[in-house]
PDB file of C-alpha atoms in Angstrom:
ATOM      1  CA  MET A 359       1.500 -19.282   5.155  1.00  0.00           C
ATOM      2  CA  LYS A 360       1.435 -22.508   7.159  1.00  0.00           C
ATOM      3  CA  VAL A 361      -1.257 -21.024   9.401  1.00  0.00           C
ATOM      4  CA  ILE A 362      -3.412 -20.069   6.408  1.00  0.00           C
ATOM      5  CA  LYS A 363      -2.980 -23.555   4.911  1.00  0.00           C
ATOM      6  CA  GLU A 364      -4.209 -25.034   8.195  1.00  0.00           C
ATOM      7  CA  HIS A 365      -7.258 -22.723   8.239  1.00  0.00           C
ATOM      8  CA  ILE A 366      -8.116 -23.786   4.687  1.00  0.00           C
ATOM      9  CA  LYS A 367      -7.626 -27.459   5.513  1.00  0.00           C
ATOM     10  CA  THR A 368      -9.806 -27.379   8.650  1.00  0.00           C
ATOM     11  CA  GLY A 369     -12.355 -24.827   7.425  1.00  0.00           C
ATOM     12  CA  SER A 370     -11.828 -22.842  10.622  1.00  0.00           C
ATOM     13  CA  PHE A 371     -11.234 -19.215   9.622  1.00  0.00           C
ATOM     14  CA  LYS A 372     -10.208 -16.043  11.458  1.00  0.00           C
ATOM     15  CA  GLN A 373     -12.285 -12.898  11.091  1.00  0.00           C
ATOM     16  CA  PHE A 374      -9.470 -10.807   9.589  1.00  0.00           C
ATOM     17  CA  TYR A 375      -6.577 -11.613   7.252  1.00  0.00           C
ATOM     18  CA  LEU A 376      -3.729  -9.430   6.005  1.00  0.00           C
ATOM     19  CA  LEU A 377      -1.484 -10.635   3.163  1.00  0.00           C
ATOM     20  CA  TYR A 378       1.337  -8.183   2.494  1.00  0.00           C
ATOM     21  CA  GLY A 379       4.797  -8.040   0.955  1.00  0.00           C
ATOM     22  CA  SER A 380       6.568  -7.873  -2.402  1.00  0.00           C
ATOM     23  CA  GLU A 381       5.662 -11.260  -3.894  1.00  0.00           C
ATOM     24  CA  GLU A 382       2.526 -10.694  -5.969  1.00  0.00           C
ATOM     25  CA  TYR A 383       2.246 -14.336  -7.019  1.00  0.00           C
ATOM     26  CA  LEU A 384       2.002 -15.617  -3.438  1.00  0.00           C
ATOM     27  CA  LYS A 385      -0.458 -12.912  -2.385  1.00  0.00           C
ATOM     28  CA  LYS A 386      -2.744 -13.694  -5.315  1.00  0.00           C
ATOM     29  CA  LEU A 387      -2.398 -17.447  -4.734  1.00  0.00           C
ATOM     30  CA  TYR A 388      -3.435 -17.303  -1.079  1.00  0.00           C
ATOM     31  CA  ARG A 389      -6.105 -14.682  -1.706  1.00  0.00           C
ATOM     32  CA  ASP A 390      -7.753 -17.022  -4.181  1.00  0.00           C
ATOM     33  CA  LYS A 391      -7.280 -20.087  -1.986  1.00  0.00           C
ATOM     34  CA  LEU A 392      -8.970 -18.333   0.930  1.00  0.00           C
ATOM     35  CA  LYS A 393     -11.770 -17.053  -1.278  1.00  0.00           C
ATOM     36  CA  ASN A 394     -12.527 -20.502  -2.698  1.00  0.00           C
ATOM     37  CA  ALA A 395     -12.378 -22.167   0.701  1.00  0.00           C
ATOM     38  CA  ILE A 396     -14.587 -19.594   2.440  1.00  0.00           C
ATOM     39  CA  LEU A 397     -17.227 -19.101  -0.251  1.00  0.00           C
ATOM     40  CA  LYS A 398     -17.114 -22.459  -2.022  1.00  0.00           C
ATOM     41  CA  GLU A 399     -19.650 -22.266  -4.852  1.00  0.00           C
ATOM     42  CA  GLU A 400     -21.265 -19.004  -3.713  1.00  0.00           C
ATOM     43  CA  ASN A 401     -18.565 -16.685  -5.003  1.00  0.00           C
ATOM     44  CA  ASP A 402     -20.739 -13.726  -6.011  1.00  0.00           C
ATOM     45  CA  ILE A 403     -23.673 -13.670  -3.636  1.00  0.00           C
ATOM     46  CA  ASN A 404     -21.662 -13.181  -0.470  1.00  0.00           C
ATOM     47  CA  TYR A 405     -18.583 -11.508  -1.911  1.00  0.00           C
ATOM     48  CA  SER A 406     -17.570  -7.827  -1.925  1.00  0.00           C
ATOM     49  CA  TYR A 407     -14.413  -6.456  -3.533  1.00  0.00           C
ATOM     50  CA  PHE A 408     -12.706  -3.081  -3.068  1.00  0.00           C
ATOM     51  CA  GLU A 409      -9.479  -1.855  -4.672  1.00  0.00           C
ATOM     52  CA  GLY A 410      -7.293   1.244  -4.749  1.00  0.00           C
ATOM     53  CA  LYS A 411      -6.429   4.271  -2.683  1.00  0.00           C
ATOM     54  CA  ASP A 412      -9.955   5.715  -2.822  1.00  0.00           C
ATOM     55  CA  VAL A 413     -11.634   2.862  -0.917  1.00  0.00           C
ATOM     56  CA  ASP A 414     -14.474   4.261   1.170  1.00  0.00           C
ATOM     57  CA  PRO A 415     -14.186   2.875   4.744  1.00  0.00           C
ATOM     58  CA  ARG A 416     -17.924   3.268   5.294  1.00  0.00           C
ATOM     59  CA  LYS A 417     -18.809   1.209   2.233  1.00  0.00           C
ATOM     60  CA  VAL A 418     -16.416  -1.493   3.437  1.00  0.00           C
ATOM     61  CA  THR A 419     -18.115  -1.418   6.821  1.00  0.00           C
ATOM     62  CA  GLU A 420     -21.553  -1.576   5.255  1.00  0.00           C
ATOM     63  CA  ALA A 421     -20.525  -4.703   3.334  1.00  0.00           C
ATOM     64  CA  ALA A 422     -18.998  -6.238   6.464  1.00  0.00           C
ATOM     65  CA  GLN A 423     -22.170  -5.602   8.460  1.00  0.00           C
ATOM     66  CA  THR A 424     -24.352  -7.320   5.863  1.00  0.00           C
ATOM     67  CA  LEU A 425     -25.366 -10.825   6.887  1.00  0.00           C
ATOM     68  CA  PRO A 426     -24.573 -13.645   4.427  1.00  0.00           C
ATOM     69  CA  PHE A 427     -27.321 -14.894   2.133  1.00  0.00           C
ATOM     70  CA  PHE A 428     -28.006 -18.637   2.505  1.00  0.00           C
ATOM     71  CA  SER A 429     -24.449 -19.197   3.746  1.00  0.00           C
ATOM     72  CA  ASP A 430     -22.398 -19.168   6.930  1.00  0.00           C
ATOM     73  CA  LYS A 431     -19.879 -16.583   5.770  1.00  0.00           C
ATOM     74  CA  ARG A 432     -19.528 -13.363   3.808  1.00  0.00           C
ATOM     75  CA  LEU A 433     -16.128 -12.348   2.410  1.00  0.00           C
ATOM     76  CA  ILE A 434     -14.879  -8.798   1.872  1.00  0.00           C
ATOM     77  CA  VAL A 435     -11.582  -8.388  -0.012  1.00  0.00           C
ATOM     78  CA  ILE A 436      -9.708  -5.056  -0.008  1.00  0.00           C
ATOM     79  CA  GLU A 437      -6.588  -4.725  -2.199  1.00  0.00           C
ATOM     80  CA  ASN A 438      -3.863  -2.083  -2.473  1.00  0.00           C
ATOM     81  CA  SER A 439      -5.834   0.401  -0.409  1.00  0.00           C
ATOM     82  CA  GLY A 440      -2.935   2.009   1.456  1.00  0.00           C
ATOM     83  CA  LEU A 441      -5.131   2.000   4.549  1.00  0.00           C
ATOM     84  CA  PHE A 442      -2.329   0.485   6.612  1.00  0.00           C
ATOM     85  CA  LYS A 443      -0.016   3.375   5.722  1.00  0.00           C
ATOM     86  CA  SER A 444      -2.339   6.205   6.736  1.00  0.00           C
ATOM     87  CA  GLN A 445      -4.649   7.183   9.543  1.00  0.00           C
ATOM     88  CA  SER A 446      -8.035   5.612   8.906  1.00  0.00           C
ATOM     89  CA  GLU A 447     -11.307   5.285  10.751  1.00  0.00           C
ATOM     90  CA  LEU A 448     -11.714   1.760   9.395  1.00  0.00           C
ATOM     91  CA  SER A 449     -10.280   0.070  12.482  1.00  0.00           C
ATOM     92  CA  GLU A 450     -13.010   1.609  14.652  1.00  0.00           C
ATOM     93  CA  LEU A 451     -15.699   0.891  12.073  1.00  0.00           C
ATOM     94  CA  LEU A 452     -14.701  -2.769  11.784  1.00  0.00           C
ATOM     95  CA  ALA A 453     -14.373  -3.340  15.522  1.00  0.00           C
ATOM     96  CA  ASP A 454     -17.902  -4.721  15.828  1.00  0.00           C
ATOM     97  CA  THR A 455     -17.944  -6.709  12.575  1.00  0.00           C
ATOM     98  CA  PRO A 456     -20.268  -9.730  12.944  1.00  0.00           C
ATOM     99  CA  GLU A 457     -18.581 -13.138  13.133  1.00  0.00           C
ATOM    100  CA  SER A 458     -20.256 -14.136   9.874  1.00  0.00           C
ATOM    101  CA  SER A 459     -18.074 -11.670   7.937  1.00  0.00           C
ATOM    102  CA  ILE A 460     -14.430 -12.255   7.031  1.00  0.00           C
ATOM    103  CA  VAL A 461     -12.330  -9.300   5.875  1.00  0.00           C
ATOM    104  CA  LEU A 462      -9.225 -10.018   3.766  1.00  0.00           C
ATOM    105  CA  PHE A 463      -6.662  -7.278   3.066  1.00  0.00           C
ATOM    106  CA  VAL A 464      -4.001  -7.616   0.349  1.00  0.00           C
ATOM    107  CA  GLU A 465      -1.354  -4.870   0.518  1.00  0.00           C
ATOM    108  CA  ASN A 466       2.161  -4.060  -0.679  1.00  0.00           C
ATOM    109  CA  GLU A 467       3.311  -2.017   2.298  1.00  0.00           C
ATOM    110  CA  ILE A 468       1.998  -1.602   5.821  1.00  0.00           C
ATOM    111  CA  ASP A 469       2.765   0.324   8.989  1.00  0.00           C
ATOM    112  CA  LYS A 470       2.764  -2.000  11.967  1.00  0.00           C
ATOM    113  CA  ARG A 471       2.018   0.945  14.238  1.00  0.00           C
ATOM    114  CA  SER A 472      -1.348   1.628  12.610  1.00  0.00           C
ATOM    115  CA  LYS A 473      -4.568   0.864  14.471  1.00  0.00           C
ATOM    116  CA  LEU A 474      -5.825  -1.188  11.533  1.00  0.00           C
ATOM    117  CA  PHE A 475      -2.755  -3.432  11.635  1.00  0.00           C
ATOM    118  CA  LYS A 476      -3.185  -3.971  15.367  1.00  0.00           C
ATOM    119  CA  LEU A 477      -6.850  -4.886  14.866  1.00  0.00           C
ATOM    120  CA  VAL A 478      -5.992  -7.508  12.232  1.00  0.00           C
ATOM    121  CA  ARG A 479      -3.047  -8.819  14.238  1.00  0.00           C
ATOM    122  CA  ASP A 480      -5.065  -9.179  17.444  1.00  0.00           C
ATOM    123  CA  ARG A 481      -8.213 -10.674  15.906  1.00  0.00           C
ATOM    124  CA  GLY A 482      -6.932 -12.341  12.784  1.00  0.00           C
ATOM    125  CA  THR A 483      -3.894 -13.584  10.860  1.00  0.00           C
ATOM    126  CA  VAL A 484      -1.077 -11.538   9.349  1.00  0.00           C
ATOM    127  CA  SER A 485       1.173 -13.127   6.709  1.00  0.00           C
ATOM    128  CA  GLU A 486       4.180 -11.454   5.111  1.00  0.00           C
ATOM    129  CA  MET A 487       4.778 -12.760   1.587  1.00  0.00           C
ATOM    130  CA  ASN A 488       8.149 -11.883   0.118  1.00  0.00           C
ATOM    131  CA  GLY A 489      10.476 -13.712  -2.258  1.00  0.00           C
ATOM    132  CA  LEU A 490      11.359 -17.350  -1.712  1.00  0.00           C
ATOM    133  CA  ASP A 491      14.871 -18.501  -0.875  1.00  0.00           C
ATOM    134  CA  GLU A 492      17.012 -20.230  -3.519  1.00  0.00           C
ATOM    135  CA  GLN A 493      16.033 -23.786  -2.611  1.00  0.00           C
ATOM    136  CA  ASN A 494      12.284 -23.083  -2.678  1.00  0.00           C
ATOM    137  CA  LEU A 495      12.561 -21.133  -5.928  1.00  0.00           C
ATOM    138  CA  LYS A 496      14.267 -24.123  -7.537  1.00  0.00           C
ATOM    139  CA  LEU A 497      11.520 -26.406  -6.224  1.00  0.00           C
ATOM    140  CA  PHE A 498       8.911 -23.980  -7.580  1.00  0.00           C
ATOM    141  CA  VAL A 499      10.432 -24.111 -11.067  1.00  0.00           C
ATOM    142  CA  LEU A 500      10.634 -27.905 -10.881  1.00  0.00           C
ATOM    143  CA  SER A 501       6.960 -28.162  -9.905  1.00  0.00           C
ATOM    144  CA  LEU A 502       5.908 -25.986 -12.853  1.00  0.00           C
ATOM    145  CA  LEU A 503       7.962 -28.126 -15.229  1.00  0.00           C
ATOM    146  CA  GLU A 504       6.742 -31.437 -13.802  1.00  0.00           C
ATOM    147  CA  GLN A 505       3.128 -30.438 -14.398  1.00  0.00           C
ATOM    148  CA  GLU A 506       3.952 -30.382 -18.117  1.00  0.00           C
ATOM    149  CA  GLY A 507       6.207 -33.463 -18.136  1.00  0.00           C
ATOM    150  CA  LYS A 508       9.399 -31.414 -18.465  1.00  0.00           C
ATOM    151  CA  LYS A 509      12.787 -31.673 -16.770  1.00  0.00           C
ATOM    152  CA  MET A 510      15.738 -29.360 -16.161  1.00  0.00           C
ATOM    153  CA  THR A 511      19.045 -30.004 -14.425  1.00  0.00           C
ATOM    154  CA  GLU A 512      19.847 -28.054 -11.256  1.00  0.00           C
ATOM    155  CA  ALA A 513      22.571 -26.125 -13.077  1.00  0.00           C
ATOM    156  CA  SER A 514      20.074 -25.158 -15.792  1.00  0.00           C
ATOM    157  CA  ILE A 515      17.520 -24.047 -13.195  1.00  0.00           C
ATOM    158  CA  ILE A 516      20.106 -21.781 -11.569  1.00  0.00           C
ATOM    159  CA  TYR A 517      20.996 -20.371 -15.006  1.00  0.00           C
ATOM    160  CA  PHE A 518      17.280 -19.879 -15.733  1.00  0.00           C
ATOM    161  CA  LEU A 519      16.745 -18.017 -12.429  1.00  0.00           C
ATOM    162  CA  ASP A 520      19.750 -15.794 -13.106  1.00  0.00           C
ATOM    163  CA  LYS A 521      17.922 -14.618 -16.222  1.00  0.00           C
ATOM    164  CA  THR A 522      14.387 -14.326 -14.835  1.00  0.00           C
ATOM    165  CA  GLY A 523      15.078 -12.940 -11.382  1.00  0.00           C
ATOM    166  CA  THR A 524      13.055 -13.985  -8.343  1.00  0.00           C
ATOM    167  CA  ASP A 525       9.614 -12.603  -9.223  1.00  0.00           C
ATOM    168  CA  MET A 526       7.330 -15.650  -9.286  1.00  0.00           C
ATOM    169  CA  LEU A 527       4.855 -14.229 -11.801  1.00  0.00           C
ATOM    170  CA  ASN A 528       7.696 -13.570 -14.227  1.00  0.00           C
ATOM    171  CA  ILE A 529       9.065 -17.063 -13.588  1.00  0.00           C
ATOM    172  CA  CYS A 530       5.653 -18.547 -14.470  1.00  0.00           C
ATOM    173  CA  ASN A 531       5.529 -16.561 -17.708  1.00  0.00           C
ATOM    174  CA  GLU A 532       9.046 -17.592 -18.731  1.00  0.00           C
ATOM    175  CA  VAL A 533       8.410 -21.263 -17.886  1.00  0.00           C
ATOM    176  CA  GLU A 534       5.307 -21.148 -20.082  1.00  0.00           C
ATOM    177  CA  LYS A 535       7.389 -19.774 -22.965  1.00  0.00           C
ATOM    178  CA  ILE A 536      10.055 -22.408 -22.631  1.00  0.00           C
ATOM    179  CA  ILE A 537       7.506 -25.244 -22.387  1.00  0.00           C
ATOM    180  CA  GLY A 538       5.983 -24.130 -25.672  1.00  0.00           C
ATOM    181  CA  TYR A 539       9.410 -23.813 -27.289  1.00  0.00           C
ATOM    182  CA  THR A 540      10.451 -27.355 -26.315  1.00  0.00           C
ATOM    183  CA  PHE A 541       7.211 -29.041 -27.419  1.00  0.00           C
ATOM    184  CA  GLY A 542       7.724 -32.781 -27.870  1.00  0.00           C
ATOM    185  CA  ARG A 543      10.950 -32.863 -25.869  1.00  0.00           C
ATOM    186  CA  GLU A 544      11.328 -33.657 -22.159  1.00  0.00           C
ATOM    187  CA  LEU A 545      14.726 -32.202 -21.185  1.00  0.00           C
ATOM    188  CA  ILE A 546      15.193 -28.434 -21.312  1.00  0.00           C
ATOM    189  CA  LEU A 547      18.746 -27.321 -22.162  1.00  0.00           C
ATOM    190  CA  PRO A 548      20.638 -24.051 -21.547  1.00  0.00           C
ATOM    191  CA  ALA A 549      20.387 -23.354 -25.294  1.00  0.00           C
ATOM    192  CA  ASP A 550      16.580 -23.428 -24.984  1.00  0.00           C
ATOM    193  CA  ILE A 551      16.778 -20.931 -22.131  1.00  0.00           C
ATOM    194  CA  ASP A 552      18.961 -18.609 -24.218  1.00  0.00           C
ATOM    195  CA  ALA A 553      16.544 -18.916 -27.146  1.00  0.00           C
ATOM    196  CA  VAL A 554      13.342 -17.740 -25.464  1.00  0.00           C
ATOM    197  CA  VAL A 555      13.879 -16.481 -21.896  1.00  0.00           C
ATOM    198  CA  THR A 556      14.032 -12.712 -21.493  1.00  0.00           C
ATOM    199  CA  THR A 557      16.859 -11.551 -19.243  1.00  0.00           C
ATOM    200  CA  GLN A 558      15.475  -9.027 -16.762  1.00  0.00           C
ATOM    201  CA  ILE A 559      17.223  -5.670 -16.525  1.00  0.00           C
ATOM    202  CA  THR A 560      18.398  -6.453 -12.981  1.00  0.00           C
ATOM    203  CA  GLY A 561      19.994  -9.618 -14.341  1.00  0.00           C
ATOM    204  CA  LYS A 562      21.845  -7.643 -17.002  1.00  0.00           C
ATOM    205  CA  ILE A 563      23.005  -5.120 -14.412  1.00  0.00           C
ATOM    206  CA  PHE A 564      24.352  -8.014 -12.330  1.00  0.00           C
ATOM    207  CA  LEU A 565      26.241  -9.369 -15.350  1.00  0.00           C
ATOM    208  CA  MET A 566      27.521  -5.862 -16.091  1.00  0.00           C
ATOM    209  CA  ILE A 567      28.923  -5.469 -12.567  1.00  0.00           C
ATOM    210  CA  ASP A 568      30.508  -8.919 -12.922  1.00  0.00           C
ATOM    211  CA  ALA A 569      32.203  -7.718 -16.105  1.00  0.00           C
ATOM    212  CA  ILE A 570      33.341  -4.492 -14.431  1.00  0.00           C
ATOM    213  CA  GLY A 571      34.723  -6.426 -11.446  1.00  0.00           C
ATOM    214  CA  SER A 572      36.589  -8.877 -13.664  1.00  0.00           C
ATOM    215  CA  LYS A 573      38.035  -6.000 -15.753  1.00  0.00           C
ATOM    216  CA  GLN A 574      36.179  -6.758 -18.991  1.00  0.00           C
ATOM    217  CA  PRO A 575      35.141  -3.309 -20.272  1.00  0.00           C
ATOM    218  CA  ASN A 576      34.078  -4.567 -23.711  1.00  0.00           C
ATOM    219  CA  LYS A 577      31.650  -7.085 -22.192  1.00  0.00           C
ATOM    220  CA  ALA A 578      30.284  -4.493 -19.756  1.00  0.00           C
ATOM    221  CA  LEU A 579      29.775  -1.988 -22.571  1.00  0.00           C
ATOM    222  CA  ALA A 580      28.089  -4.619 -24.757  1.00  0.00           C
ATOM    223  CA  LEU A 581      25.559  -5.264 -21.968  1.00  0.00           C
ATOM    224  CA  TYR A 582      25.016  -1.510 -21.646  1.00  0.00           C
ATOM    225  CA  TYR A 583      24.331  -1.186 -25.389  1.00  0.00           C
ATOM    226  CA  ASP A 584      21.920  -4.133 -25.176  1.00  0.00           C
ATOM    227  CA  LEU A 585      19.911  -2.223 -22.582  1.00  0.00           C
ATOM    228  CA  LEU A 586      19.955   0.914 -24.739  1.00  0.00           C
ATOM    229  CA  SER A 587      18.699  -1.132 -27.697  1.00  0.00           C
ATOM    230  CA  VAL A 588      15.508  -1.984 -25.774  1.00  0.00           C
ATOM    231  CA  ARG A 589      15.018   1.709 -24.956  1.00  0.00           C
ATOM    232  CA  GLU A 590      16.240   1.732 -21.381  1.00  0.00           C
ATOM    233  CA  LYS A 591      17.277   5.293 -20.481  1.00  0.00           C
ATOM    234  CA  PRO A 592      20.974   5.865 -19.670  1.00  0.00           C
ATOM    235  CA  MET A 593      20.214   7.641 -16.385  1.00  0.00           C
ATOM    236  CA  SER A 594      17.889   4.827 -15.314  1.00  0.00           C
ATOM    237  CA  ILE A 595      20.715   2.384 -16.022  1.00  0.00           C
ATOM    238  CA  LEU A 596      23.142   4.556 -14.036  1.00  0.00           C
ATOM    239  CA  PHE A 597      20.698   4.579 -11.125  1.00  0.00           C
ATOM    240  CA  LEU A 598      20.532   0.772 -11.154  1.00  0.00           C
ATOM    241  CA  ILE A 599      24.329   0.466 -11.392  1.00  0.00           C
ATOM    242  CA  THR A 600      24.941   2.789  -8.432  1.00  0.00           C
ATOM    243  CA  ARG A 601      22.146   1.109  -6.466  1.00  0.00           C
ATOM    244  CA  HIS A 602      23.863  -2.214  -7.121  1.00  0.00           C
ATOM    245  CA  PHE A 603      27.219  -0.873  -5.927  1.00  0.00           C
ATOM    246  CA  ASN A 604      25.507   0.461  -2.801  1.00  0.00           C
ATOM    247  CA  ILE A 605      24.073  -3.013  -2.088  1.00  0.00           C
ATOM    248  CA  LEU A 606      27.543  -4.534  -2.551  1.00  0.00           C
ATOM    249  CA  LEU A 607      29.027  -2.033  -0.101  1.00  0.00           C
ATOM    250  CA  GLN A 608      26.354  -2.648   2.514  1.00  0.00           C
ATOM    251  CA  ALA A 609      26.582  -6.419   2.122  1.00  0.00           C
ATOM    252  CA  LYS A 610      30.379  -6.327   2.424  1.00  0.00           C
ATOM    253  CA  ASP A 611      30.216  -4.149   5.551  1.00  0.00           C
ATOM    254  CA  LEU A 612      27.557  -6.303   7.217  1.00  0.00           C
ATOM    255  CA  GLN A 613      29.454  -9.499   6.465  1.00  0.00           C
ATOM    256  CA  ALA A 614      32.597  -7.964   8.005  1.00  0.00           C
ATOM    257  CA  LEU A 615      30.563  -7.166  11.126  1.00  0.00           C
ATOM    258  CA  GLY A 616      29.557 -10.815  11.432  1.00  0.00           C
ATOM    259  CA  PHE A 617      25.959 -10.729  10.167  1.00  0.00           C
ATOM    260  CA  ASN A 618      24.655 -13.910   8.550  1.00  0.00           C
ATOM    261  CA  ALA A 619      22.921 -14.128   5.161  1.00  0.00           C
ATOM    262  CA  ALA A 620      19.397 -13.964   6.620  1.00  0.00           C
ATOM    263  CA  SER A 621      20.204 -10.776   8.574  1.00  0.00           C
ATOM    264  CA  ILE A 622      21.888  -9.182   5.545  1.00  0.00           C
ATOM    265  CA  SER A 623      18.808  -9.990   3.434  1.00  0.00           C
ATOM    266  CA  GLU A 624      16.520  -8.300   5.946  1.00  0.00           C
ATOM    267  CA  LYS A 625      18.696  -5.240   6.558  1.00  0.00           C
ATOM    268  CA  ILE A 626      19.295  -4.286   2.926  1.00  0.00           C
ATOM    269  CA  SER A 627      16.015  -5.617   1.485  1.00  0.00           C
ATOM    270  CA  ILE A 628      17.319  -8.142  -1.021  1.00  0.00           C
ATOM    271  CA  PRO A 629      15.907 -11.658  -1.525  1.00  0.00           C
ATOM    272  CA  PRO A 630      17.574 -14.383   0.577  1.00  0.00           C
ATOM    273  CA  PHE A 631      18.220 -16.125  -2.740  1.00  0.00           C
ATOM    274  CA  ALA A 632      20.534 -13.305  -3.851  1.00  0.00           C
ATOM    275  CA  VAL A 633      22.656 -12.631  -0.740  1.00  0.00           C
ATOM    276  CA  ASN A 634      25.462 -15.085  -1.513  1.00  0.00           C
ATOM    277  CA  LYS A 635      25.615 -13.849  -5.104  1.00  0.00           C
ATOM    278  CA  TYR A 636      26.062 -10.258  -3.943  1.00  0.00           C
ATOM    279  CA  LEU A 637      28.680 -11.303  -1.381  1.00  0.00           C
ATOM    280  CA  GLY A 638      30.542 -13.277  -4.030  1.00  0.00           C
ATOM    281  CA  GLN A 639      30.500 -10.337  -6.393  1.00  0.00           C
ATOM    282  CA  ALA A 640      31.601  -7.923  -3.655  1.00  0.00           C
ATOM    283  CA  LYS A 641      34.883  -9.843  -3.375  1.00  0.00           C
ATOM    284  CA  ASN A 642      35.897  -8.283  -6.720  1.00  0.00           C
ATOM    285  CA  PHE A 643      35.946  -4.823  -5.139  1.00  0.00           C
ATOM    286  CA  THR A 644      37.616  -3.195  -2.160  1.00  0.00           C
ATOM    287  CA  VAL A 645      35.510  -1.035   0.158  1.00  0.00           C
ATOM    288  CA  LYS A 646      37.348   2.016  -1.197  1.00  0.00           C
ATOM    289  CA  LYS A 647      36.580   1.061  -4.803  1.00  0.00           C
ATOM    290  CA  LEU A 648      32.862   0.661  -3.980  1.00  0.00           C
ATOM    291  CA  LYS A 649      32.763   4.057  -2.269  1.00  0.00           C
ATOM    292  CA  ASP A 650      34.630   5.623  -5.193  1.00  0.00           C
ATOM    293  CA  ALA A 651      32.040   4.158  -7.588  1.00  0.00           C
ATOM    294  CA  LEU A 652      29.162   5.666  -5.618  1.00  0.00           C
ATOM    295  CA  GLU A 653      30.824   9.087  -5.539  1.00  0.00           C
ATOM    296  CA  PHE A 654      31.636   8.860  -9.242  1.00  0.00           C
ATOM    297  CA  GLY A 655      28.003   7.988 -10.013  1.00  0.00           C
ATOM    298  CA  ILE A 656      26.797  11.068  -8.116  1.00  0.00           C
ATOM    299  CA  ASP A 657      29.303  13.229 -10.017  1.00  0.00           C
ATOM    300  CA  ILE A 658      28.192  11.831 -13.392  1.00  0.00           C
ATOM    301  CA  GLU A 659      24.537  12.519 -12.548  1.00  0.00           C
ATOM    302  CA  GLU A 660      25.343  16.102 -11.522  1.00  0.00           C
ATOM    303  CA  GLN A 661      27.286  16.740 -14.743  1.00  0.00           C
ATOM    304  CA  VAL A 662      24.443  15.363 -16.871  1.00  0.00           C
ATOM    305  CA  LYS A 663      21.802  17.436 -15.069  1.00  0.00           C
ATOM    306  CA  THR A 664      23.856  20.638 -15.512  1.00  0.00           C
ATOM    307  CA  GLY A 665      24.399  19.969 -19.214  1.00  0.00           C
ATOM    308  CA  ARG A 666      28.161  19.419 -18.983  1.00  0.00           C
ATOM    309  CA  LEU A 667      27.984  15.774 -20.054  1.00  0.00           C
ATOM    310  CA  VAL A 668      25.816  13.742 -22.451  1.00  0.00           C
ATOM    311  CA  GLU A 669      24.031  11.034 -20.445  1.00  0.00           C
ATOM    312  CA  LYS A 670      24.925   8.148 -22.788  1.00  0.00           C
ATOM    313  CA  ILE A 671      28.609   9.067 -22.645  1.00  0.00           C
ATOM    314  CA  GLY A 672      28.411   9.577 -18.879  1.00  0.00           C
ATOM    315  CA  VAL A 673      27.414   5.955 -18.273  1.00  0.00           C
ATOM    316  CA  GLU A 674      30.094   4.759 -20.725  1.00  0.00           C
ATOM    317  CA  LEU A 675      32.644   6.776 -18.764  1.00  0.00           C
ATOM    318  CA  PHE A 676      31.530   5.146 -15.526  1.00  0.00           C
ATOM    319  CA  ILE A 677      31.797   1.632 -16.983  1.00  0.00           C
ATOM    320  CA  VAL A 678      35.216   2.204 -18.568  1.00  0.00           C
ATOM    321  CA  THR A 679      36.631   3.920 -15.457  1.00  0.00           C
ATOM    322  CA  PHE A 680      35.794   1.066 -13.085  1.00  0.00           C
ATOM    323  CA  SER A 681      36.505  -1.845 -15.423  1.00  0.00           C
ATOM    324  CA  LYS A 682      39.934  -0.785 -16.611  1.00  0.00           C
ATOM    325  CA  LYS A 683      42.916  -2.784 -15.372  1.00  0.00           C
TER     326      LYS A 683
END
C-alpha cells in the first residue's frame, strides 16, 4: 500500500496494478484513489470497467489498445474476474499494451503461478490487502470517530471490535450507527455499543466457546438460542463451532512448536488481530479435549444427516457435553 500511496503522490504510475485479498474496504479505497489520481476530472471519457467471471479478454484488450482522448492516460478496471485463478489468454493479449493505458485488477483470490500474475508482477505493482492488525484497527475506529467529533476509550474500542469483527466495511457501518445514536454527546460508552451495535455471528461463536471453556452451559446455550432466533440454521452453527475448535487446535499446536503470532496468522488464515485471542481461549482446553470436540462434531453431523438426531438437539448436545464440569 505504501508503494501505491507513493505513486499517487508523485503521479508516476505503473502500467499494471493488482489489488487482492479479503479486505473489501481497502481494495475499494485504493481502487478509487488510483482512479481519481489517474483520470482526475476525466472519469468517463478514458475509463473502461469490466466485472465478473464472464469478462471477455478480447474486449479488455480492445479497451487497453484504445488511445486516451485528450488525456495522457486511459484506465481499465477489471473486478472479480477470476482470471488469475484460471488459464487465460489475457496475459498474451496485454503484453503489448501501450504505455498510455493502465490496467487495474481487483480480485479476491489469485494463483501466483498464473501467467497473468507474473505479467502484473513483472511490469506493475501487486498489493495484498487483508485485515489490519489490532493496533491499526483501533486507529481506524478512532479516525472514523474523530471525523465526527466523537471519542471512545481504548477498552471500549476493544469491546466494540469484539462485537463487529475485523471487516472494515462492517466497522464503518456500525460506527455510523453509533454516531447517530449518540447525537449531541462526545464520549461513547459501552452501554451505547450494546444498544445499537450488531454482534456478528463469529463474535457470538467466540463468546459461546468462551462459555463452553469456562464451564457455563447455560450461557453457551443462551447464545445458541440467540442465533436461532435470528434464523441461523443449527447445522451452520455447528459448522462454525467445529471450525472454531479446529482453529484453536491448530493455534495451540503451532504455538507449542514455537511459531510466533504472525506465522500462526498466516498458516491458519486468521487475522493478526485475533491470534492472541484464539491462543488465550485455547488455554481452556487440552489438545485431547479439542480433538474430542472435532470428532464429536463429525458424529453429530452424521447422525443428523442419517435422520437419527434432530439438528437443533444435536447442537445442544454438543454444547452441553463440552461445557459440563
